[in-house]
CSV table of C-alpha atoms in Angstrom, one decimal:
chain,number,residue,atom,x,y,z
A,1,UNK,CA,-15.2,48.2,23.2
A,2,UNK,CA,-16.7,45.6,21.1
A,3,UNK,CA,-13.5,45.7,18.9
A,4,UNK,CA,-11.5,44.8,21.7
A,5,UNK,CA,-14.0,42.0,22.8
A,6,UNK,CA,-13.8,40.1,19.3
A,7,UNK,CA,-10.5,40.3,19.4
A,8,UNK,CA,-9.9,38.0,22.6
A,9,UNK,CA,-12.9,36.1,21.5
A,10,UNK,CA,-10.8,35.4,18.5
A,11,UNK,CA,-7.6,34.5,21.0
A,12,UNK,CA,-5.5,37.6,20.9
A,13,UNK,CA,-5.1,40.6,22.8
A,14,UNK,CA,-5.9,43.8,21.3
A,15,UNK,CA,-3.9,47.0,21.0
A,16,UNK,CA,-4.7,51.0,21.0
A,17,UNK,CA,-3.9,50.8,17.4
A,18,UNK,CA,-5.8,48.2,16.7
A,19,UNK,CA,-9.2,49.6,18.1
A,20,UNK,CA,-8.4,52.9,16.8
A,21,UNK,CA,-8.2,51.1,12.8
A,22,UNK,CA,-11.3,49.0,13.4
A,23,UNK,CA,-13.3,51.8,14.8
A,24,UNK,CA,-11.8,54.3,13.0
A,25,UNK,CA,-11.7,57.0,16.1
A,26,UNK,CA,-9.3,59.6,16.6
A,27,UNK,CA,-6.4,58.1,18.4
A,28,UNK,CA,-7.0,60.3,21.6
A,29,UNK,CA,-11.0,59.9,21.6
A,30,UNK,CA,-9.9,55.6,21.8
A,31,UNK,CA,-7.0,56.4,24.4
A,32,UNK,CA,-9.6,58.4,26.5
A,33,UNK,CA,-12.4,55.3,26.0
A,34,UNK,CA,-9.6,52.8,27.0
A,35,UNK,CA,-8.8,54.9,30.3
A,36,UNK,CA,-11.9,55.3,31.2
A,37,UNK,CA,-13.2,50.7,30.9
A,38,UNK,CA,-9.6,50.1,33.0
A,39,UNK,CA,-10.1,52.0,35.7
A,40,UNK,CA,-14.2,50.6,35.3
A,41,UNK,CA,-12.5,47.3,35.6
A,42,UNK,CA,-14.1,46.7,32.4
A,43,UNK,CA,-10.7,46.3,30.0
A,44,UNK,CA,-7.7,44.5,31.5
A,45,UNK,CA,-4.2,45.3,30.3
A,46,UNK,CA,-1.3,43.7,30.2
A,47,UNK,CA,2.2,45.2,28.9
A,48,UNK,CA,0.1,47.5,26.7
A,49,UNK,CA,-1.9,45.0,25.0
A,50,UNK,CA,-5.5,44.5,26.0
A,51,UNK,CA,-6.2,41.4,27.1
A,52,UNK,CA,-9.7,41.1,29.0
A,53,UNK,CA,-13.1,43.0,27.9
A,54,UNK,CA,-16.3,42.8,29.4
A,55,UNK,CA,-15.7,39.7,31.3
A,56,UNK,CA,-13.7,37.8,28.9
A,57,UNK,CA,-10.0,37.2,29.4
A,58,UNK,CA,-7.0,35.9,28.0
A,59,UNK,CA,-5.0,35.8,31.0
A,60,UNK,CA,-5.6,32.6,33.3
A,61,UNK,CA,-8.4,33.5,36.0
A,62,UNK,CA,-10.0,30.3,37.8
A,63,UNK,CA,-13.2,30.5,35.9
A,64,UNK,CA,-12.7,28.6,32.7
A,65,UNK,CA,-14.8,28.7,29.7
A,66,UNK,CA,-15.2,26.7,26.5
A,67,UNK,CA,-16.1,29.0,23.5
A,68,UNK,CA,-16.5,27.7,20.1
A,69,UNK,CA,-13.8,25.1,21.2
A,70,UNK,CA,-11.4,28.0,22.3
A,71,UNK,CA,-10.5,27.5,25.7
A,72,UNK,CA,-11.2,31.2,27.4
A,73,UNK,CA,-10.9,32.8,31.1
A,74,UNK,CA,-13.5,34.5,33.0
A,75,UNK,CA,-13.4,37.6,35.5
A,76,UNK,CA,-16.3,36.1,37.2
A,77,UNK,CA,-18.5,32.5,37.1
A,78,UNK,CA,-21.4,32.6,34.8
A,79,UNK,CA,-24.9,31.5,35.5
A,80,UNK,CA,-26.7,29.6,32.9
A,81,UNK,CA,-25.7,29.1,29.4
A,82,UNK,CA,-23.1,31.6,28.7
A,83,UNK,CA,-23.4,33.2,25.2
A,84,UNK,CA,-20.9,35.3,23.4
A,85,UNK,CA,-21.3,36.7,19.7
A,86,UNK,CA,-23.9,33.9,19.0
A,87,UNK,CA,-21.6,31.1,20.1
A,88,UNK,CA,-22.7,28.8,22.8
A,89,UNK,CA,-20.0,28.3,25.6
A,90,UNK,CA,-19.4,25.6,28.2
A,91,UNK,CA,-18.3,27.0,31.8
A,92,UNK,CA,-16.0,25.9,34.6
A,93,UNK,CA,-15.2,27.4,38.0
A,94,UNK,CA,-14.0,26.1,41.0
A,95,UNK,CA,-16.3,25.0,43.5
A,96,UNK,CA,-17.5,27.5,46.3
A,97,UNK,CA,-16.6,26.1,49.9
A,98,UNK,CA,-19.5,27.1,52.5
């Protein structure tokens, strides 16, 4: 959900009622969506408030990431140049051990 995305790209964690005014679903139709991206692994909630989409997270993770000068978390490392919403990002994770 791209509503709940910009919402921890802007530094706070999102709510049902909040993705149901921006998209302006039925509340069950956006209960069913969230549901479904949790048990994907897609969303992460917290307390009822969502708090990491599609790989971005508010909740500290040990990949780091610098996003328009926000400081942000990351489920996973990213390769290359990470991009979010047309704003360049600079990335930190810890270092792999062979």
């Amino acid at each position: 959900m791209r509503h709940a995305f910009r919402a921890i790209l802007e530094g706070a964690p999102a709510t049902i009622a909040n993705l149901r005014a921006a998209s302006g679903l039925p509340g069950p139709v956006v209960e069913e969506a969230v549901r479904r991206l949790l048990e994907r692994g897609t969303l992460v909630a917290e307390a009822g408030r969502i708090t990491g989409s599609r790989g971005l997270s508010l909740t500290e993770m040990p990949h780091r990431l610098v996003l328009a000068g926000r400081p942000h978390y990351a489920f996973t490392w990213m390769n290359g140049r990470p991009r979010a919403h047309g704003r360049a990002a600079c990335s930190r994770s810890p270092r792999r051990r062979p």
